[in-house]
XYZ file of C-alpha atoms in Angstrom:
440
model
C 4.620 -55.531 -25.107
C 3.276 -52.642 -22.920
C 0.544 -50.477 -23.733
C -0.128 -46.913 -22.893
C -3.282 -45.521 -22.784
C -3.891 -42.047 -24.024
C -7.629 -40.449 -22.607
C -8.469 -36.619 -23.860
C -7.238 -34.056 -20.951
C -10.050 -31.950 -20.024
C -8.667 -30.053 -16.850
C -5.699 -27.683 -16.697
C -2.136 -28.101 -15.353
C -2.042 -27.208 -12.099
C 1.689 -27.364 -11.005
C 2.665 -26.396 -14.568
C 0.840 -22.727 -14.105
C 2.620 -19.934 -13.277
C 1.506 -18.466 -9.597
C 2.524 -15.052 -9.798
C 0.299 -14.415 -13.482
C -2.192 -15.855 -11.094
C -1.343 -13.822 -8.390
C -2.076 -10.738 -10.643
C -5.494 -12.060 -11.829
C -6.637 -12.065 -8.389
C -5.234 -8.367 -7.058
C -8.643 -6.935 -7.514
C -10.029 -9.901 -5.524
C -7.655 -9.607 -2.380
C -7.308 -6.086 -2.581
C -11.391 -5.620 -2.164
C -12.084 -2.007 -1.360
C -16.102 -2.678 -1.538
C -17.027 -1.109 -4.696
C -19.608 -3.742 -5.320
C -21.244 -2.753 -1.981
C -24.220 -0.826 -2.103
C -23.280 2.054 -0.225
C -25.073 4.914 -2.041
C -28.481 3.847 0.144
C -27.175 1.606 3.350
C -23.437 3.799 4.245
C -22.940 0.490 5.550
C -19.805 -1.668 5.328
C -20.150 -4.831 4.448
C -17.058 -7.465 5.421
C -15.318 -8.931 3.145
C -15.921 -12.654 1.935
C -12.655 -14.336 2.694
C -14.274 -17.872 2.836
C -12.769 -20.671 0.793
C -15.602 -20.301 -1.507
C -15.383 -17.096 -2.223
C -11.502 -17.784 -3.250
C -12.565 -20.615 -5.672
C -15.134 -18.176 -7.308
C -11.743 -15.516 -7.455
C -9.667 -17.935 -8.717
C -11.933 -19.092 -11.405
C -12.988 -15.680 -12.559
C -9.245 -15.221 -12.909
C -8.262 -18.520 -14.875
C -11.436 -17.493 -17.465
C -9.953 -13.823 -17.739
C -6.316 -14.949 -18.400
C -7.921 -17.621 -20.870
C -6.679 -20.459 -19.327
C -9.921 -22.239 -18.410
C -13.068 -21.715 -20.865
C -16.928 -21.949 -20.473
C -16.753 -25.189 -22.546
C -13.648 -26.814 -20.693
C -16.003 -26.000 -17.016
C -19.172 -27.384 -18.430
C -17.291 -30.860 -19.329
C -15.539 -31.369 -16.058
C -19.655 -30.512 -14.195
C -21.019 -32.999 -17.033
C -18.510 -35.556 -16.388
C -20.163 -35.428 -12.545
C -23.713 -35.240 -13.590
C -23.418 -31.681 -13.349
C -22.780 -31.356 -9.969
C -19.733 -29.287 -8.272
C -19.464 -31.029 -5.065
C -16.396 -33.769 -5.969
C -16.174 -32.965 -9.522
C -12.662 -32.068 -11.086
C -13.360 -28.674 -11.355
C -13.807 -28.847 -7.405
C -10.337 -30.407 -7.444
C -8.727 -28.439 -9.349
C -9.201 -25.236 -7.597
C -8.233 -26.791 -3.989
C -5.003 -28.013 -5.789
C -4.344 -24.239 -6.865
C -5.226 -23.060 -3.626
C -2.874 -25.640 -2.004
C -0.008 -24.477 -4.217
C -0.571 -20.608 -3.303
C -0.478 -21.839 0.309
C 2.550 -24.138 -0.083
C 4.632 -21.165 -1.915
C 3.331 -18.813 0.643
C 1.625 -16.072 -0.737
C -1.734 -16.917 1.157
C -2.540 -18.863 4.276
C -5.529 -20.282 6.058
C -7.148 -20.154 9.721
C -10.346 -21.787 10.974
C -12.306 -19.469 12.986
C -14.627 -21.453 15.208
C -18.143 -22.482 14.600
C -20.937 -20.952 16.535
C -22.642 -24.194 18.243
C -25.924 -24.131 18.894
C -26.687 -24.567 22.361
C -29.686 -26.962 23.827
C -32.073 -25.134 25.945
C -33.784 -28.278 26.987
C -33.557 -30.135 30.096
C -30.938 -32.726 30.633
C -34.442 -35.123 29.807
C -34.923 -34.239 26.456
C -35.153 -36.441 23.538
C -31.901 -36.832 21.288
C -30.973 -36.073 17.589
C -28.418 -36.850 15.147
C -27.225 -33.695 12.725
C -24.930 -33.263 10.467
C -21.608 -31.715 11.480
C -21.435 -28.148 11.634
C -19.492 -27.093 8.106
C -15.361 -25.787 9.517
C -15.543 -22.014 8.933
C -11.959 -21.691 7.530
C -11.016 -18.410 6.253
C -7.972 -17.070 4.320
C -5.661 -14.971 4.447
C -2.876 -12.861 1.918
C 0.831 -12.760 3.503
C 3.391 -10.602 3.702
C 4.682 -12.221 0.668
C 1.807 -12.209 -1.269
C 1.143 -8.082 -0.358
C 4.809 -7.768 -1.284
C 4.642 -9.810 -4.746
C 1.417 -7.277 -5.218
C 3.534 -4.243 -4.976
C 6.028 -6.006 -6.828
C 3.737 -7.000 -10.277
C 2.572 -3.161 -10.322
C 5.742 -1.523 -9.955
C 7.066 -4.033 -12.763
C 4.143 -2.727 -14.868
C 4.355 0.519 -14.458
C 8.081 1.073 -14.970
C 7.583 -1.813 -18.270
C 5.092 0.464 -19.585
C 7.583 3.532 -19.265
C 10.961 1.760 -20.993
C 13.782 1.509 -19.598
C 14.226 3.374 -16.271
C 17.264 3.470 -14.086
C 16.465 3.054 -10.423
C 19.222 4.878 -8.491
C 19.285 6.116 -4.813
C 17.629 9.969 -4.207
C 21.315 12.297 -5.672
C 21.999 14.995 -3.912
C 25.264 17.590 -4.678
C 26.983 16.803 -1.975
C 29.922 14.504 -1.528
C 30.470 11.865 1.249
C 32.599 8.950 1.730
C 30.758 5.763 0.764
C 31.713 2.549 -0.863
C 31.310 3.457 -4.321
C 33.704 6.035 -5.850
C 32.137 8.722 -7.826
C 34.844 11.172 -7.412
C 38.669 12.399 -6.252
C 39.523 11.259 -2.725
C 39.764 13.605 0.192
C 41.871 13.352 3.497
C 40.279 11.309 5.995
C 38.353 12.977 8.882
C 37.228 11.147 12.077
C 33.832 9.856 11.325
C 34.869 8.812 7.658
C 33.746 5.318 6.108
C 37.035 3.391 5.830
C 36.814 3.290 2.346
C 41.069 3.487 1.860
C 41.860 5.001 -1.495
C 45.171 3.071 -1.114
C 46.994 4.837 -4.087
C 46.575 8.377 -2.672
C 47.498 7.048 0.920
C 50.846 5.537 -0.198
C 51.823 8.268 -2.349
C 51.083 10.719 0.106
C 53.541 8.842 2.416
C 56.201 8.502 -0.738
C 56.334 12.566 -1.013
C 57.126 12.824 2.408
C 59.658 10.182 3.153
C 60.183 9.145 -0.579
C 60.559 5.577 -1.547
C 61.860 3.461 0.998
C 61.229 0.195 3.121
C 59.539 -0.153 5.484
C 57.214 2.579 4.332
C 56.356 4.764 7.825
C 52.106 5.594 7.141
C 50.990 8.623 9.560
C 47.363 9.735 10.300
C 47.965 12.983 7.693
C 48.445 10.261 4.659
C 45.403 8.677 4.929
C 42.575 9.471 2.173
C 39.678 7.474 1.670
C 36.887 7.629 -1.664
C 34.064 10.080 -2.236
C 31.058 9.179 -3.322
C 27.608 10.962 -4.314
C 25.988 11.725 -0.977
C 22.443 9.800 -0.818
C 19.856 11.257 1.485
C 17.191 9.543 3.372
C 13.339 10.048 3.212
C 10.716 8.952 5.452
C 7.414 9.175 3.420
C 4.101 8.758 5.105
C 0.992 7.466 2.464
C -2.351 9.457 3.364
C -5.687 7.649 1.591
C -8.167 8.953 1.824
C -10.869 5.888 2.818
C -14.658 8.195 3.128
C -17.272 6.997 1.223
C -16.467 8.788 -1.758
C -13.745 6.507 -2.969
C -16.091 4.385 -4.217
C -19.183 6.423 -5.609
C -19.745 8.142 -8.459
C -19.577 5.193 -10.845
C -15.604 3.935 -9.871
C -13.209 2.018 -7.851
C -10.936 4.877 -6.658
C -9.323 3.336 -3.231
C -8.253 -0.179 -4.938
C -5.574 1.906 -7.216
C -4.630 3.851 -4.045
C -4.045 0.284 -2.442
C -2.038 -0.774 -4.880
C -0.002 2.348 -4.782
C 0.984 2.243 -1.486
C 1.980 -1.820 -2.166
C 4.584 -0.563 -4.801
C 5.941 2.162 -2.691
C 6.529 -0.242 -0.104
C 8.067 -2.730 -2.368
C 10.418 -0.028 -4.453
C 11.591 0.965 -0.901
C 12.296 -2.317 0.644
C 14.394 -3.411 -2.490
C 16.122 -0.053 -3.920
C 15.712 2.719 -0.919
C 16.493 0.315 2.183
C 17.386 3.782 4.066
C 14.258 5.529 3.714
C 10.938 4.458 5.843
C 7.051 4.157 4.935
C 4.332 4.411 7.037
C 0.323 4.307 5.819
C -2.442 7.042 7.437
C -6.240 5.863 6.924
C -8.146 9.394 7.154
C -11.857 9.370 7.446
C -13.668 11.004 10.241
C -10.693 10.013 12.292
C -7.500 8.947 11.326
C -5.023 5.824 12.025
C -1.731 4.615 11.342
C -1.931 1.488 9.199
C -0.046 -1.641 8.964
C 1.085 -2.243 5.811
C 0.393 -5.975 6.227
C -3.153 -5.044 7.225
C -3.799 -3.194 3.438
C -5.303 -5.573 1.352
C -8.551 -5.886 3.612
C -8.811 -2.191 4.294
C -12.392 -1.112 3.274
C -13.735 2.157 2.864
C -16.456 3.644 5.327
C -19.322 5.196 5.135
C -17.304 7.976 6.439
C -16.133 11.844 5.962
C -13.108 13.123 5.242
C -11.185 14.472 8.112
C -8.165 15.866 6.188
C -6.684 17.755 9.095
C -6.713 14.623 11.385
C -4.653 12.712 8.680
C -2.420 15.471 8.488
C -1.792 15.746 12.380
C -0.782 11.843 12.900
C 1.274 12.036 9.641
C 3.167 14.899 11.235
C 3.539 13.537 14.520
C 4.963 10.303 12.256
C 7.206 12.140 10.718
C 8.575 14.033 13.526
C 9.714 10.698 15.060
C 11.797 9.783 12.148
C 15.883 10.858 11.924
C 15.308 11.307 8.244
C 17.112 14.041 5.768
C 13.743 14.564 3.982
C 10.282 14.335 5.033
C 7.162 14.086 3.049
C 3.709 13.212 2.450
C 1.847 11.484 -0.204
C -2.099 12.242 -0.053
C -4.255 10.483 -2.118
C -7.627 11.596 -2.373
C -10.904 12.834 -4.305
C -12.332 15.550 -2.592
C -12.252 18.441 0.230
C -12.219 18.007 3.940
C -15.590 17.615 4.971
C -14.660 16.817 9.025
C -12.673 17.840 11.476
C -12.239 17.718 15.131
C -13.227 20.397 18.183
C -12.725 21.038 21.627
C -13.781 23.175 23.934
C -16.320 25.905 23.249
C -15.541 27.365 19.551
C -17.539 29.652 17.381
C -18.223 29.337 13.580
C -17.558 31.960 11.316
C -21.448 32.045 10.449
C -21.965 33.160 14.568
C -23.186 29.471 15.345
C -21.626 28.408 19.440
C -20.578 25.243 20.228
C -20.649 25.076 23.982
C -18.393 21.718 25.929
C -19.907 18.409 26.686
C -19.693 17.568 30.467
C -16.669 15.724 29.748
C -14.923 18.753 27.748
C -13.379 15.963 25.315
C -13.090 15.938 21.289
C -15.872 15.556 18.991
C -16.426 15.656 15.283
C -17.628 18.696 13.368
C -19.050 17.599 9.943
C -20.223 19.180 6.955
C -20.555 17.258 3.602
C -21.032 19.901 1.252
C -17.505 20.359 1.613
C -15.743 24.236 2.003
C -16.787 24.743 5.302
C -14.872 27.946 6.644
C -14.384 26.011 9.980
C -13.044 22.754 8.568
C -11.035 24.402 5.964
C -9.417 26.789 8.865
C -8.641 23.711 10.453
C -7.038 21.818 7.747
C -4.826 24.864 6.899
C -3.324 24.743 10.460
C -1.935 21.303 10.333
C -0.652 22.354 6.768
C 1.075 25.421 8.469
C 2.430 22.899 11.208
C 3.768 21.053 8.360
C 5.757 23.412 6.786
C 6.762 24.633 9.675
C 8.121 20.964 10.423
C 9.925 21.144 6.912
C 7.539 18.479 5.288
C 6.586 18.398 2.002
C 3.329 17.462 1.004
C 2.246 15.818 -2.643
C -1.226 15.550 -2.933
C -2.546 13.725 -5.824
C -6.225 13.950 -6.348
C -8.412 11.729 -8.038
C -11.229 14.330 -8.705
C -11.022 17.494 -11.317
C -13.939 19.430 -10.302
C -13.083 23.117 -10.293
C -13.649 23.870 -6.723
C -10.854 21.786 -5.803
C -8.654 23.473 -7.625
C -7.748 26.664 -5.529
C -8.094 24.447 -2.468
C -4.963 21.945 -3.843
C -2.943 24.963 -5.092
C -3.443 26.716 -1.544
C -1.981 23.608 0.135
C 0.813 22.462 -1.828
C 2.260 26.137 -2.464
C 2.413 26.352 1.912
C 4.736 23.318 1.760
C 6.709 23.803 -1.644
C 4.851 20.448 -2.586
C 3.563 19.455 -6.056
C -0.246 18.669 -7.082
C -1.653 16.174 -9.518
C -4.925 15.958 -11.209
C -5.063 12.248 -12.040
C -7.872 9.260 -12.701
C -7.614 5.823 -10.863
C -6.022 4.740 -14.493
C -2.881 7.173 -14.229
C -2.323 7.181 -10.816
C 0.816 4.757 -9.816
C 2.308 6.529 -12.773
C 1.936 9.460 -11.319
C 3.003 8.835 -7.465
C 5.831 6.345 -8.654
C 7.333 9.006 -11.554
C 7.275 11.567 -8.860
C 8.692 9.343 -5.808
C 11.729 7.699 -8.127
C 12.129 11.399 -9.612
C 15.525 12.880 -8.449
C 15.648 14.862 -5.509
C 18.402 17.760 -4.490
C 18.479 17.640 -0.617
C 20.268 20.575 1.224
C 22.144 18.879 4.159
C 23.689 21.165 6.529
């Protein structure tokens, strides 16, 4: 007879646990902003730990928070390898869950190569055996994994709301499209060949009546109407200074995640419209989106009017019905750029370096008369350019105030007070709110 031999289980099931609650656990991980970074006395950015290590710790944080893995349950698996780490199941465990994240694609792994230490003796020197240099292998989140990101908080978000209907941006007008929405029209050169065969064959009836064969002319053809859908190229603005993560808070990690479930909610229900992301700090730069999840903040200003300028220039290059900007941020522009010789409004000359190129006016007390001057200008360019700006901001102190209403009333934009808490609700109600675009 056979026997089977039943022993107590004292790990977890690592191919029967579900990746993407995983995934979740460990946003805050791969979407480090540096909060933990003691920036209040270095202003110093400090890289982030993407070492294999520093995954296992991530991961195991994450199995304890979802309650999959307890203090108890870790402790056995040490004991059970007379309490060490190296080789125990614990240690075999997490490179099997790190394995399966690979395998499915939602991170991936590069060895960066060791610094050897080079011999300074002669060629006569006496030799030594060492151990071999640990492989510095680092990972990496993918595409996929940034995109399942976006996906998990735009499922939240809209979960947490009820039941939303995620439709295309309506406009009044009519068009000819592939769904019908209402009575067909005569076709016009240019028309999508969407036939509304009925009309088309009737039309031909009333004019010949019913025979065979049944002569069609260009006059009989009508095709469907539909609900014309605009287009709209939206460029992100985050604000990335130091601020984002003082004061007692994580503010750029939300703004991270926001810009992950805009660019998901696009790719999947607006595959028309376009998203770009603008770092601003003292200077500004367009962003990859791919490149998000290890953006960092700086120990840096905030040069609102630079953002502002490469947004525009972004947004000028786009053959888009609507054009707007989403700025997230928590304070007033504190930086800006000048050339040439310029004089502040307090009677204080700036005369031109030999080479007469850019620099960087800053103030951090924030309200500057020269900076704000500045910023207005690119706002004025951007109405002028028809864009719309929507400037959430993460701070409620009352000299913001006026300077927020100033700039969204110049561009017909909108302005929201909001807390790293409410803030994908409040970007993500706004940006799947229906707009009415006039098309001429």
């Amino acid at each position: 007879m056979r026997f089977t031999r039943y022993s107590k289980f004292n790990g977890l099931d690592v191919y029967g646990l579900n990746l993407g609650d995983l995934m979740e656990g460990l946003s805050d991980s791969l979407l480090y902003s540096g909060y933990d970074d003691d920036y209040y006395w270095t202003r110093e950015r400090a890289e982030q730990d993407t070492s294999l290590d520093a995954l296992r710790r991530a991961l195991l944080q994450a199995l304890m928070d979802q309650r999959l893995l307890s203090q108890h349950q870790i402790q056995q698996m040490l004991d059970e390898n007379e309490g060490k780490y190296q080789g125990s199941q614990l240690q075999e465990m997490l490179n099997q869950l790190i394995e399966r994240l690979i395998e499915e694609g939602y991170l991936t792994l590069h060895e960066e190569p060791a610094e050897q230490r080079r011999d300074t003796m002669g060629g006569n020197g006496q030799g030594r055996v060492e151990e071999q240099l640990p492989r510095n292998v680092k990972f990496e989140v993918t595409e996929k994994g940034l995109d399942f990101l976006g996906y998990k908080t735009l499922r939240n978000l809209l979960g947490s709301l009820g039941k939303s209907s995620m439709g295309r941006h309506d406009t009044s007008h009519l068009a000819t499209g592939v769904e019908a929405e209402s009575a067909s029209k005569p076709y016009e050169f240019g028309d999508t060949i969407n036939l509304d065969v009925n009309t088309t064959l009737l039309s031909a009836i009333q004019r010949e009546g019913l025979s065979v064969p049944l002569n069609l002319e260009y006059g009989d053809l009508h095709v469907h109407q539909c609900d014309y859908q605009s287009s709209c190229a939206t460029v992100v603005m985050l604000d990335c200074s130091h601020s984002m993560i003082l004061y007692g808070e994580d503010r750029f990690t939300p703004a991270k995640k926001v810009a992950l479930a805009l660019g998901h909610l696009i790719r999947t229900q607006y595959p028309g419209d376009s998203l770009k992301i603008v770092l601003f700090h003292d200077s500004a730069e367009e962003l990859p989106l791919a490149k998000l999840a290890t953006t960092q903040v700086g120990p840096y200003h905030t040069n609102t009017a630079e953002g502002l300028r490469l947004a525009r220039r972004l947004l000028q290059a786009q053959r888009k019905d609507m054009k707007q900007i989403v700025m997230v941020t928590d304070g007033k522009p504190t930086a800006c750029f000048v050339e040439g010789a310029v004089t502040h409004p307090s009677g204080f000359k700036w005369s031109p370096g030999e080479t007469n190129e850019r620099r960087i006016y800053k103030n951090s007390m924030g309200g500057d008369p020269f900076v704000m001057d500045a910023t207005f200008r690119e706002v004025q360019a951007c109405r002028k350019a028809g864009i719309m700006i929507n400037t959430f901001m993460l701070a409620s102190d009352y000299y913001l105030v006026e300077f927020v209403k100033q700039m969204t009333a110049m561009t017909n934009g909108k302005a929201y007070f909001a807390n790293p808490n409410n803030l994908s609700q409040f970007v993500l109600i706004d940006f799947l709110r229906r707009r009415k675009s006039r098309v001429k």
